[in-house]
Amino acid sequence: MDTRVRDDERELGRLRDDFRGWRIWRAVKQDGRLGEWVASLHDPNVGVEPTLMFPTAPLLREALVQQAQRARVRSL
């Protein structure tokens, strides 16, 4: 396993730990390569949008943080 794959796996684990109300995974392209970082909402108390897809883990993380903020505002 190369370094990038290990780094991606670690980041995937961190995202899953930090955002437990979401199912988070990497999409797989038709050619078998890893694609978008995807999050599917499973707890409506922690987000608003049902699905998020971004090309990088940092962009997905930023969107998940924004979702948490939107969910808090919605619940007020």
PDB file of C-alpha atoms in Angstrom:
ATOM      1  CA  MET A   1       0.000   0.000   0.000  1.00  0.00           C
ATOM      2  CA  ASP A   2       1.488   3.327  -0.984  1.00  0.00           C
ATOM      3  CA  THR A   3       1.764   6.376   1.267  1.00  0.00           C
ATOM      4  CA  ARG A   4      -1.086   8.270  -0.374  1.00  0.00           C
ATOM      5  CA  VAL A   5      -3.526   5.397   0.125  1.00  0.00           C
ATOM      6  CA  ARG A   6      -2.511   5.133   3.803  1.00  0.00           C
ATOM      7  CA  ASP A   7      -2.932   8.892   4.247  1.00  0.00           C
ATOM      8  CA  ASP A   8      -6.359   8.752   2.606  1.00  0.00           C
ATOM      9  CA  GLU A   9      -7.385   5.865   4.865  1.00  0.00           C
ATOM     10  CA  ARG A  10      -6.259   7.798   7.954  1.00  0.00           C
ATOM     11  CA  GLU A  11      -8.159  10.891   6.841  1.00  0.00           C
ATOM     12  CA  LEU A  12     -11.240   8.796   6.145  1.00  0.00           C
ATOM     13  CA  GLY A  13     -11.023   7.451   9.698  1.00  0.00           C
ATOM     14  CA  ARG A  14     -10.641  10.948  11.137  1.00  0.00           C
ATOM     15  CA  LEU A  15     -13.650  12.206   9.191  1.00  0.00           C
ATOM     16  CA  ARG A  16     -15.738   9.259  10.397  1.00  0.00           C
ATOM     17  CA  ASP A  17     -14.649   9.868  13.999  1.00  0.00           C
ATOM     18  CA  ASP A  18     -15.284  13.620  13.834  1.00  0.00           C
ATOM     19  CA  PHE A  19     -18.651  13.443  12.055  1.00  0.00           C
ATOM     20  CA  ARG A  20     -20.459  10.424  13.472  1.00  0.00           C
ATOM     21  CA  GLY A  21     -23.893  11.376  12.141  1.00  0.00           C
ATOM     22  CA  TRP A  22     -22.671  10.854   8.586  1.00  0.00           C
ATOM     23  CA  ARG A  23     -21.721   7.767   6.572  1.00  0.00           C
ATOM     24  CA  ILE A  24     -18.447   8.759   4.887  1.00  0.00           C
ATOM     25  CA  TRP A  25     -16.596   6.945   2.123  1.00  0.00           C
ATOM     26  CA  ARG A  26     -14.655   7.338  -1.122  1.00  0.00           C
ATOM     27  CA  ALA A  27     -16.516   6.835  -4.350  1.00  0.00           C
ATOM     28  CA  VAL A  28     -14.939   4.512  -6.887  1.00  0.00           C
ATOM     29  CA  LYS A  29     -14.687   5.544 -10.525  1.00  0.00           C
ATOM     30  CA  GLN A  30     -15.565   3.222 -13.396  1.00  0.00           C
ATOM     31  CA  ASP A  31     -11.876   2.521 -13.959  1.00  0.00           C
ATOM     32  CA  GLY A  32     -11.461   1.414 -10.337  1.00  0.00           C
ATOM     33  CA  ARG A  33      -9.620   4.510  -9.102  1.00  0.00           C
ATOM     34  CA  LEU A  34     -10.809   6.367  -6.023  1.00  0.00           C
ATOM     35  CA  GLY A  35     -13.010   9.348  -6.741  1.00  0.00           C
ATOM     36  CA  GLU A  36     -14.986  11.884  -4.740  1.00  0.00           C
ATOM     37  CA  TRP A  37     -15.124  12.038  -0.962  1.00  0.00           C
ATOM     38  CA  VAL A  38     -18.782  11.405  -0.075  1.00  0.00           C
ATOM     39  CA  ALA A  39     -20.880  11.877   3.059  1.00  0.00           C
ATOM     40  CA  SER A  40     -24.451  10.686   3.456  1.00  0.00           C
ATOM     41  CA  LEU A  41     -26.508  12.143   6.308  1.00  0.00           C
ATOM     42  CA  HIS A  42     -27.813   9.591   8.818  1.00  0.00           C
ATOM     43  CA  ASP A  43     -28.640  11.881  11.745  1.00  0.00           C
ATOM     44  CA  PRO A  44     -30.710  14.945  10.792  1.00  0.00           C
ATOM     45  CA  ASN A  45     -29.554  16.654  13.987  1.00  0.00           C
ATOM     46  CA  VAL A  46     -26.043  17.097  12.557  1.00  0.00           C
ATOM     47  CA  GLY A  47     -26.715  18.284   9.020  1.00  0.00           C
ATOM     48  CA  VAL A  48     -29.168  19.567   6.458  1.00  0.00           C
ATOM     49  CA  GLU A  49     -28.191  18.256   3.020  1.00  0.00           C
ATOM     50  CA  PRO A  50     -28.719  14.520   2.469  1.00  0.00           C
ATOM     51  CA  THR A  51     -25.489  13.961   0.496  1.00  0.00           C
ATOM     52  CA  LEU A  52     -22.212  15.837   0.117  1.00  0.00           C
ATOM     53  CA  MET A  53     -19.559  15.112  -2.532  1.00  0.00           C
ATOM     54  CA  PHE A  54     -16.217  16.863  -2.862  1.00  0.00           C
ATOM     55  CA  PRO A  55     -12.946  16.151  -4.682  1.00  0.00           C
ATOM     56  CA  THR A  56     -10.792  16.428  -1.547  1.00  0.00           C
ATOM     57  CA  ALA A  57     -11.022  15.518   2.130  1.00  0.00           C
ATOM     58  CA  PRO A  58     -10.402  19.109   3.317  1.00  0.00           C
ATOM     59  CA  LEU A  59     -13.299  20.380   1.197  1.00  0.00           C
ATOM     60  CA  LEU A  60     -15.572  17.661   2.563  1.00  0.00           C
ATOM     61  CA  ARG A  61     -14.479  18.460   6.129  1.00  0.00           C
ATOM     62  CA  GLU A  62     -15.244  22.153   5.594  1.00  0.00           C
ATOM     63  CA  ALA A  63     -18.699  21.296   4.223  1.00  0.00           C
ATOM     64  CA  LEU A  64     -19.416  18.983   7.163  1.00  0.00           C
ATOM     65  CA  VAL A  65     -18.508  21.749   9.625  1.00  0.00           C
ATOM     66  CA  GLN A  66     -20.854  24.107   7.770  1.00  0.00           C
ATOM     67  CA  GLN A  67     -23.583  21.476   7.857  1.00  0.00           C
ATOM     68  CA  ALA A  68     -23.242  21.201  11.635  1.00  0.00           C
ATOM     69  CA  GLN A  69     -23.596  24.977  11.925  1.00  0.00           C
ATOM     70  CA  ARG A  70     -26.668  25.000   9.688  1.00  0.00           C
ATOM     71  CA  ALA A  71     -28.252  22.172  11.687  1.00  0.00           C
ATOM     72  CA  ARG A  72     -27.695  24.091  14.951  1.00  0.00           C
ATOM     73  CA  VAL A  73     -29.293  27.231  13.515  1.00  0.00           C
ATOM     74  CA  ARG A  74     -32.233  25.214  12.189  1.00  0.00           C
ATOM     75  CA  SER A  75     -32.869  23.674  15.611  1.00  0.00           C
ATOM     76  CA  LEU A  76     -33.103  27.056  17.399  1.00  0.00           C
TER      77      LEU A  76
END
